[in-house]
Short mmCIF file of C-alpha atoms in Angstrom, two decimals:
data_model
loop_
_atom_site.label_atom_id
_atom_site.label_comp_id
_atom_site.label_asym_id
_atom_site.label_seq_id
_atom_site.Cartn_x
_atom_site.Cartn_y
_atom_site.Cartn_z
CA MET A 985 10.74 -22.43 2.42
CA GLY A 986 8.65 -23.01 5.54
CA LEU A 987 5.18 -24.46 5.71
CA SER A 988 3.76 -21.24 7.14
CA TYR A 989 5.04 -19.34 4.10
CA ILE A 990 3.41 -21.83 1.74
CA PHE A 991 0.10 -21.62 3.61
CA MET A 992 0.20 -17.81 3.53
CA ARG A 993 0.82 -17.82 -0.24
CA LEU A 994 -2.09 -20.22 -0.76
CA ARG A 995 -4.29 -18.05 1.43
CA LEU A 996 -3.38 -14.95 -0.60
CA ALA A 997 -4.06 -16.80 -3.87
CA LEU A 998 -7.54 -17.70 -2.61
CA LEU A 999 -8.05 -14.15 -1.33
CA ALA A 1000 -7.33 -12.82 -4.82
CA LYS A 1001 -10.42 -14.69 -6.04
CA THR A 1002 -12.74 -13.17 -3.42
CA GLY A 1003 -14.50 -9.82 -3.21
CA SER A 1004 -13.36 -6.53 -1.72
CA LYS A 1005 -15.23 -6.98 1.58
CA ARG A 1006 -13.52 -10.28 2.32
CA ARG A 1007 -10.11 -8.81 1.40
CA ILE A 1008 -10.70 -5.88 3.74
CA LYS A 1009 -11.73 -8.22 6.56
CA PHE A 1010 -8.53 -10.26 6.04
CA TRP A 1011 -6.24 -7.22 6.04
CA LEU A 1012 -7.91 -5.75 9.11
CA LYS A 1013 -7.08 -9.00 10.93
CA GLN A 1014 -3.47 -8.59 9.78
CA GLY A 1015 -3.26 -5.18 11.48
CA MET A 1016 -4.00 -2.74 8.65
CA LYS A 1017 -6.16 0.28 9.41
CA ILE A 1018 -8.85 0.60 6.74
CA GLY A 1019 -11.62 3.20 6.75
CA ARG A 1020 -15.25 2.96 5.67
CA ASP A 1021 -16.58 2.42 2.15
CA CYS A 1022 -13.29 1.26 0.63
CA TYR A 1023 -12.85 -0.91 -2.43
CA ILE A 1024 -9.69 -3.02 -2.58
CA ASN A 1025 -9.06 -4.96 -5.77
CA ASN A 1026 -5.63 -5.97 -4.59
CA VAL A 1027 -3.84 -8.45 -2.33
CA ASN A 1028 -0.26 -7.20 -2.69
CA PHE A 1029 0.23 -5.51 0.64
CA SER A 1030 3.47 -5.49 2.53
CA THR A 1031 4.79 -8.10 4.91
CA GLU A 1032 4.14 -5.44 7.61
CA PRO A 1033 0.46 -4.59 7.03
CA TYR A 1034 0.27 -2.93 10.46
CA LEU A 1035 2.33 -0.05 8.96
CA ILE A 1036 -0.40 0.77 6.42
CA GLU A 1037 -3.32 3.12 7.10
CA ILE A 1038 -6.06 3.68 4.52
CA GLY A 1039 -8.73 6.36 4.97
CA ASP A 1040 -12.42 6.36 4.10
CA HIS A 1041 -13.75 5.94 0.55
CA VAL A 1042 -10.48 4.73 -1.01
CA ALA A 1043 -10.36 2.61 -4.17
CA ILE A 1044 -7.23 0.58 -4.94
CA ALA A 1045 -7.01 -0.98 -8.39
CA ALA A 1046 -5.46 -4.34 -9.24
CA GLY A 1047 -1.71 -4.89 -9.29
CA THR A 1048 -0.82 -2.16 -6.82
CA ASP A 1049 2.00 -2.96 -4.38
CA PHE A 1050 2.39 -1.42 -0.93
CA ILE A 1051 5.99 -1.77 0.24
CA THR A 1052 6.81 -0.82 3.84
CA HIS A 1053 10.44 -1.94 3.94
CA ASP A 1054 13.61 -1.59 1.91
CA GLY A 1055 14.69 -5.12 1.03
CA ALA A 1056 17.96 -3.92 -0.54
CA ILE A 1057 19.49 -3.46 2.92
CA TRP A 1058 20.19 -7.21 3.10
CA CYS A 1059 23.27 -6.57 0.92
CA PHE A 1060 24.88 -4.85 3.91
CA ARG A 1061 24.01 -7.39 6.62
CA GLU A 1062 27.65 -8.22 7.31
CA GLU A 1063 28.70 -4.58 7.59
CA ILE A 1064 25.64 -3.33 9.47
CA LYS A 1065 24.25 -5.95 11.83
CA ASP A 1066 20.47 -5.95 12.37
CA ALA A 1067 19.98 -3.26 9.72
CA ASP A 1068 16.38 -2.78 8.62
CA VAL A 1069 14.60 0.11 6.97
CA PHE A 1070 10.86 0.31 7.59
CA GLY A 1071 8.39 3.09 6.93
CA SER A 1072 4.68 3.61 7.19
CA ILE A 1073 2.24 4.34 4.39
CA LYS A 1074 -0.76 6.60 5.00
CA ILE A 1075 -3.51 7.09 2.43
CA GLY A 1076 -6.05 9.88 3.08
CA ASN A 1077 -9.79 9.93 2.46
CA ASN A 1078 -11.43 9.87 -0.98
CA VAL A 1079 -8.39 8.57 -2.89
CA PHE A 1080 -8.22 6.54 -6.09
CA ILE A 1081 -5.07 4.50 -6.82
CA GLY A 1082 -4.83 3.25 -10.42
CA ASN A 1083 -3.64 -0.12 -11.71
CA ASN A 1084 -0.11 -1.38 -11.09
CA CYS A 1085 1.13 1.41 -8.83
CA THR A 1086 3.93 0.97 -6.30
CA ILE A 1087 3.60 2.81 -3.00
CA LEU A 1088 6.96 2.97 -1.20
CA PRO A 1089 7.82 3.34 2.52
CA ASN A 1090 7.40 6.69 4.28
CA THR A 1091 4.66 7.87 1.94
CA THR A 1092 1.69 10.03 2.86
CA ILE A 1093 -1.04 10.78 0.35
CA GLY A 1094 -3.52 13.50 1.29
CA ASP A 1095 -7.29 13.56 0.92
CA ASN A 1096 -9.07 13.80 -2.45
CA CYS A 1097 -6.19 12.50 -4.58
CA ILE A 1098 -5.94 10.49 -7.78
CA ILE A 1099 -2.85 8.39 -8.49
CA GLY A 1100 -2.38 7.49 -12.15
CA ALA A 1101 -1.79 3.91 -13.27
CA GLY A 1102 1.78 2.63 -13.06
CA SER A 1103 3.01 5.40 -10.76
CA VAL A 1104 5.85 4.80 -8.28
CA VAL A 1105 4.90 6.90 -5.26
CA ARG A 1106 7.26 8.02 -2.49
CA GLY A 1107 7.10 11.04 -0.22
CA ASN A 1108 4.39 13.42 0.95
CA PHE A 1109 1.62 14.54 -1.38
CA PRO A 1110 -0.88 17.27 -0.45
CA ASP A 1111 -4.66 17.10 -0.52
CA ASN A 1112 -6.43 17.51 -3.88
CA SER A 1113 -3.52 16.26 -6.01
CA VAL A 1114 -3.36 14.34 -9.24
CA ILE A 1115 -0.19 12.26 -8.92
CA VAL A 1116 1.47 10.43 -11.82
CA GLY A 1117 4.80 9.08 -13.05
CA ASN A 1118 8.00 7.34 -12.03
CA PRO A 1119 8.99 8.93 -9.78
CA ALA A 1120 5.48 10.20 -9.08
CA LYS A 1121 4.90 13.95 -9.04
CA THR A 1122 1.90 16.16 -8.48
CA VAL A 1123 0.84 17.33 -11.94
CA LEU A 1124 -2.43 19.03 -11.13
CA SER A 1125 -4.35 20.37 -8.17
CA MET A 1126 -8.06 19.55 -8.02
CA GLN A 1127 -8.75 22.29 -5.49
CA MET A 1128 -11.68 24.41 -6.55
CA GLN A 1129 -10.86 28.06 -7.25
CA LYS A 1130 -13.09 30.60 -5.48
#
């Protein structure tokens, strides 16, 4: 384990004790795109934060993981040299992500969505969705009927 890894882990441990504004400032420096008026009660973002985009007015509860790569590919390193699987994560505007969710690579969540606690989210989800489960599914549309 390298010294830089140890320092990064210490830095993240200290970051966990700070407020949302300081967390946002840190992740912006790491290359994440984060919109206005967000609340981030989380420090478990991917090792590739530059692949994560968060819209305006997004709240992320504690324990949520953003994963932008598939670590299982290392099993095939001898068969497939330089194999890596990366994918971006895009969160729309006005989104709430509940406690202990996992957001997987190549996921897009539309505007005005709620993600229930403990959900494992992968894929594309439309605007105005309530998303829950493992695997996560849209269970309700919040779109107003006219």
